[in-house]
Each structure stands twice: as structure tokens, then as C-alpha cells.
């Protein structure tokens, strides 16, 4: 059953507004997917795991590191307590962003991380990130969707819906998280294994 949070984050009306905007802009069929509000993890030289630039904000970072350390210790104790009853589990967090230093994926992802209502839009030749703002609002009261980043033609990353990845020419990659089962079901309308896409008409 769909959670209340998922229902609010993929509220009817928002996807349709993004579809209309991008179909008119690109003159192509589009697939629009609500991205999850996951805490994106980075494995890129020069970036910390949270995506911030290494070496920036060292004093502030020192205080945050201490606070995170305390929080992590408390969280770890809670994790051990819950894992003890469930037979344990993997403690590794999924990495979403990979690539070399100065990777092409970084600029789009830095822009995406500021979005309050992030959507991935794909067409046969283009890819974009669009921000609708908070989707807890009624769509009639929400601001117009804003394109925060787009790439067309040969500049667009390769999309794999099966692997849930965008891959740039320098082999940097974004493994995009979808917002719950609603988006998984929506994507299944257009995607068949192994990576066949049926674009909407």
C-alpha cells in the first residue's frame, strides 16, 4: 500500500505540469519521474561523502563532525539494538554519485540537490532536472516548475532505466533514487527489460 508521504510527494497535478512544460520545450515525448528525497552519497575525489567540497568550511565542518560523531554513536547503539533482534544487516549506505575528480556529473547534481521538488525528465534526445517546489502544496497554489539543468543531443548523459543511472561521457554516474512505489509503477508503463523504452505518444 502506498504511504501517505509517497502520495503527497507524487501528488496528482505536479507530474502533468512538468510533462507539459518539457513537451512544449523539447517538442518530443517525455517520461517524468519524481526523484526520491534521499540523502545522496558521493564517491568522487575532492568531495566528501555528503557531496560537499573537501577543504571548504573547515571550522564549521569541525563542529559538524563532532555533532555527527555524537549522532552517529547514538544511532549506532540504536542500530545494534534493532539488528540484534532481526539477525543483523548491512550497514553500508548506497553510493549515488561516482566519477573522477571534476566529474561532469557534479554540476548537474549540485543544482539538483537545491531542488525542493526534484523531477527527472527524459526524452529520446534530452535529459533535465526540474523543480516544482514543495509537492505538499495544492498544484493550483504551487509556483511554476523550473528547469534547473538540462542537456540535449550529444551533451545529454546516457539513461538506463533498468539500472536507474545517468552516465556522462567521462563515465561519471548518477544512480537516481525514485520516490517510492508510485514512481516504480509509473516507470513500468514505459520500460521493458532489458532496456527497451516505449515513449508516450
CSV table of C-alpha atoms in Angstrom, one decimal, residues 8-198:
chain,number,residue,atom,x,y,z
A,8,UNK,CA,2.0,13.7,-1.0
A,9,UNK,CA,5.3,13.7,-2.8
A,10,UNK,CA,3.8,12.4,-6.0
A,11,UNK,CA,0.6,14.4,-5.8
A,12,UNK,CA,-1.6,14.5,-8.9
A,13,UNK,CA,-1.1,17.6,-10.9
A,14,UNK,CA,2.6,18.2,-10.5
A,15,UNK,CA,3.8,15.5,-12.9
A,16,UNK,CA,1.4,16.8,-15.5
A,17,UNK,CA,2.7,20.3,-15.2
A,18,UNK,CA,6.3,19.1,-15.7
A,19,UNK,CA,5.3,17.0,-18.7
A,20,UNK,CA,3.5,19.9,-20.4
A,21,UNK,CA,6.4,22.3,-19.8
A,22,UNK,CA,9.1,19.9,-21.2
A,23,UNK,CA,7.0,18.5,-24.1
A,24,UNK,CA,6.4,22.1,-25.2
A,25,UNK,CA,10.1,23.0,-24.7
A,26,UNK,CA,11.6,20.0,-26.4
A,27,UNK,CA,8.8,19.0,-28.9
A,28,UNK,CA,9.4,15.4,-28.0
A,29,UNK,CA,7.6,12.8,-25.9
A,30,UNK,CA,8.8,12.8,-22.3
A,31,UNK,CA,9.0,10.5,-19.3
A,32,UNK,CA,8.8,12.3,-16.0
A,33,UNK,CA,9.8,10.7,-12.7
A,34,UNK,CA,9.7,12.1,-9.1
A,35,UNK,CA,13.1,11.6,-7.6
A,36,UNK,CA,13.4,10.5,-4.0
A,37,UNK,CA,14.4,12.9,-1.3
A,38,UNK,CA,17.3,10.6,-0.4
A,39,UNK,CA,20.4,11.8,1.2
A,40,UNK,CA,22.7,11.4,-1.8
A,41,UNK,CA,26.1,9.8,-1.2
A,42,UNK,CA,29.2,10.7,-3.3
A,43,UNK,CA,32.3,8.7,-4.2
A,44,UNK,CA,34.2,11.4,-6.2
A,45,UNK,CA,37.7,12.6,-5.5
A,46,UNK,CA,37.6,16.1,-3.9
A,47,UNK,CA,34.1,15.6,-2.5
A,48,UNK,CA,33.1,14.4,0.9
A,49,UNK,CA,30.5,11.5,1.0
A,50,UNK,CA,27.7,14.1,1.5
A,51,UNK,CA,28.8,15.9,-1.7
A,52,UNK,CA,30.3,19.0,-0.1
A,53,UNK,CA,33.7,20.1,-1.4
A,54,UNK,CA,36.7,18.9,0.6
A,55,UNK,CA,38.6,21.8,2.3
A,56,UNK,CA,35.7,24.2,2.3
A,57,UNK,CA,34.3,25.4,5.7
A,58,UNK,CA,36.9,23.6,7.8
A,59,UNK,CA,36.0,25.3,11.2
A,60,UNK,CA,32.3,24.8,10.6
A,61,UNK,CA,33.0,21.3,9.4
A,62,UNK,CA,34.9,20.6,12.6
A,63,UNK,CA,31.8,21.4,14.7
A,64,UNK,CA,29.6,19.4,12.3
A,65,UNK,CA,31.9,16.5,12.5
A,66,UNK,CA,31.7,16.4,16.3
A,67,UNK,CA,27.9,16.7,16.2
A,68,UNK,CA,27.7,14.0,13.6
A,69,UNK,CA,30.0,11.8,15.6
A,70,UNK,CA,27.8,12.1,18.7
A,71,UNK,CA,24.7,11.5,16.5
A,72,UNK,CA,26.4,8.5,14.8
A,73,UNK,CA,27.3,7.0,18.1
A,74,UNK,CA,23.7,7.2,19.4
A,75,UNK,CA,22.4,5.9,16.0
A,76,UNK,CA,24.8,3.0,16.0
A,77,UNK,CA,23.8,2.0,19.5
A,78,UNK,CA,20.1,2.0,18.3
A,79,UNK,CA,21.1,0.1,15.2
A,80,UNK,CA,22.8,-2.6,17.2
A,81,UNK,CA,19.8,-2.9,19.4
A,82,UNK,CA,17.4,-3.3,16.5
A,83,UNK,CA,19.8,-5.5,14.5
A,84,UNK,CA,20.2,-7.9,17.5
A,85,UNK,CA,16.6,-8.8,17.2
A,86,UNK,CA,16.5,-9.1,13.4
A,87,UNK,CA,19.6,-11.1,12.7
A,88,UNK,CA,21.8,-8.1,11.7
A,89,UNK,CA,22.1,-6.3,8.4
A,90,UNK,CA,24.2,-4.4,6.0
A,91,UNK,CA,25.5,-1.1,7.4
A,92,UNK,CA,26.7,0.3,4.1
A,93,UNK,CA,24.9,3.2,2.5
A,94,UNK,CA,24.3,3.2,-1.2
A,95,UNK,CA,26.5,5.5,-3.3
A,96,UNK,CA,24.6,7.5,-5.8
A,97,UNK,CA,27.3,9.7,-7.4
A,98,UNK,CA,30.6,8.3,-8.8
A,99,UNK,CA,33.3,9.6,-11.1
A,100,UNK,CA,36.7,11.1,-11.4
A,101,UNK,CA,37.9,14.4,-9.9
A,102,UNK,CA,36.0,17.3,-11.6
A,103,UNK,CA,33.4,14.8,-13.0
A,104,UNK,CA,30.8,16.0,-15.4
A,105,UNK,CA,28.1,14.7,-13.1
A,106,UNK,CA,28.9,17.2,-10.3
A,107,UNK,CA,27.5,20.5,-11.8
A,108,UNK,CA,24.0,18.9,-12.5
A,109,UNK,CA,23.9,17.2,-9.1
A,110,UNK,CA,24.9,20.4,-7.2
A,111,UNK,CA,22.0,22.1,-8.9
A,112,UNK,CA,19.6,19.1,-8.3
A,113,UNK,CA,20.4,19.0,-4.6
A,114,UNK,CA,18.9,22.5,-4.1
A,115,UNK,CA,15.6,21.4,-5.6
A,116,UNK,CA,12.6,21.1,-3.2
A,117,UNK,CA,10.5,19.0,-5.5
A,118,UNK,CA,13.0,17.2,-7.8
A,119,UNK,CA,11.9,15.5,-11.0
A,120,UNK,CA,13.9,13.7,-13.7
A,121,UNK,CA,12.7,14.3,-17.3
A,122,UNK,CA,13.9,12.2,-20.2
A,123,UNK,CA,13.1,12.3,-23.9
A,124,UNK,CA,14.6,10.4,-26.8
A,125,UNK,CA,17.3,13.1,-27.1
A,126,UNK,CA,17.4,15.1,-23.8
A,127,UNK,CA,17.6,14.9,-20.0
A,128,UNK,CA,16.6,17.5,-17.4
A,129,UNK,CA,16.1,18.1,-13.7
A,130,UNK,CA,13.0,20.1,-12.9
A,131,UNK,CA,12.0,21.6,-9.6
A,132,UNK,CA,8.3,22.1,-8.8
A,133,UNK,CA,8.9,23.3,-5.2
A,134,UNK,CA,7.1,21.5,-2.4
A,135,UNK,CA,4.6,19.0,-3.6
A,136,UNK,CA,2.7,19.1,-0.3
A,137,UNK,CA,1.0,22.3,-1.8
A,138,UNK,CA,-2.1,22.1,-3.9
A,139,UNK,CA,-0.8,22.2,-7.5
A,140,UNK,CA,-3.1,25.2,-8.2
A,141,UNK,CA,-1.2,27.2,-5.5
A,142,UNK,CA,2.3,26.0,-6.4
A,143,UNK,CA,4.8,28.1,-8.4
A,144,UNK,CA,5.6,27.2,-12.0
A,145,UNK,CA,8.0,24.3,-12.5
A,146,UNK,CA,11.6,25.5,-13.0
A,147,UNK,CA,14.2,23.7,-15.2
A,148,UNK,CA,17.3,23.6,-13.0
A,149,UNK,CA,19.5,21.8,-15.5
A,150,UNK,CA,19.2,20.2,-19.0
A,151,UNK,CA,21.3,18.6,-21.6
A,152,UNK,CA,20.3,17.9,-25.2
A,153,UNK,CA,21.7,15.7,-28.0
A,154,UNK,CA,25.3,14.5,-27.6
A,155,UNK,CA,25.7,16.6,-24.4
A,156,UNK,CA,23.0,14.5,-22.6
A,157,UNK,CA,24.0,11.7,-20.4
A,158,UNK,CA,23.1,8.1,-21.3
A,159,UNK,CA,20.0,6.9,-19.5
A,160,UNK,CA,19.4,3.4,-18.2
A,161,UNK,CA,16.0,2.9,-16.6
A,162,UNK,CA,16.9,-0.7,-15.8
A,163,UNK,CA,20.0,0.3,-13.8
A,164,UNK,CA,18.4,3.7,-12.7
A,165,UNK,CA,21.5,5.5,-13.9
A,166,UNK,CA,22.6,8.6,-15.9
A,167,UNK,CA,26.1,8.2,-17.3
A,168,UNK,CA,28.2,11.0,-18.7
A,169,UNK,CA,31.0,10.7,-21.3
A,170,UNK,CA,33.7,10.8,-18.6
A,171,UNK,CA,32.0,7.7,-17.1
A,172,UNK,CA,30.7,9.7,-14.1
A,173,UNK,CA,27.4,8.3,-13.0
A,174,UNK,CA,24.3,9.3,-11.0
A,175,UNK,CA,22.2,6.3,-9.7
A,176,UNK,CA,18.9,8.1,-9.3
A,177,UNK,CA,16.5,7.1,-6.5
A,178,UNK,CA,12.8,7.1,-7.3
A,179,UNK,CA,10.2,8.3,-4.9
A,180,UNK,CA,8.6,5.0,-3.7
A,181,UNK,CA,6.3,2.5,-5.4
A,182,UNK,CA,4.3,5.1,-7.2
A,183,UNK,CA,7.2,6.0,-9.4
A,184,UNK,CA,8.3,2.4,-9.9
A,185,UNK,CA,4.8,1.7,-11.2
A,186,UNK,CA,4.8,4.8,-13.4
A,187,UNK,CA,8.2,3.8,-15.0
A,188,UNK,CA,7.0,0.2,-15.7
A,189,UNK,CA,4.4,1.7,-18.1
A,190,UNK,CA,7.3,2.8,-20.4
A,191,UNK,CA,10.2,0.4,-19.7
A,192,UNK,CA,10.7,-3.2,-20.5
A,193,UNK,CA,13.7,-5.5,-19.8
A,194,UNK,CA,16.5,-5.2,-20.7
A,195,UNK,CA,16.3,-1.5,-21.5
A,196,UNK,CA,13.5,-1.1,-24.1
A,197,UNK,CA,11.7,2.2,-23.8
A,198,UNK,CA,8.2,2.9,-25.1
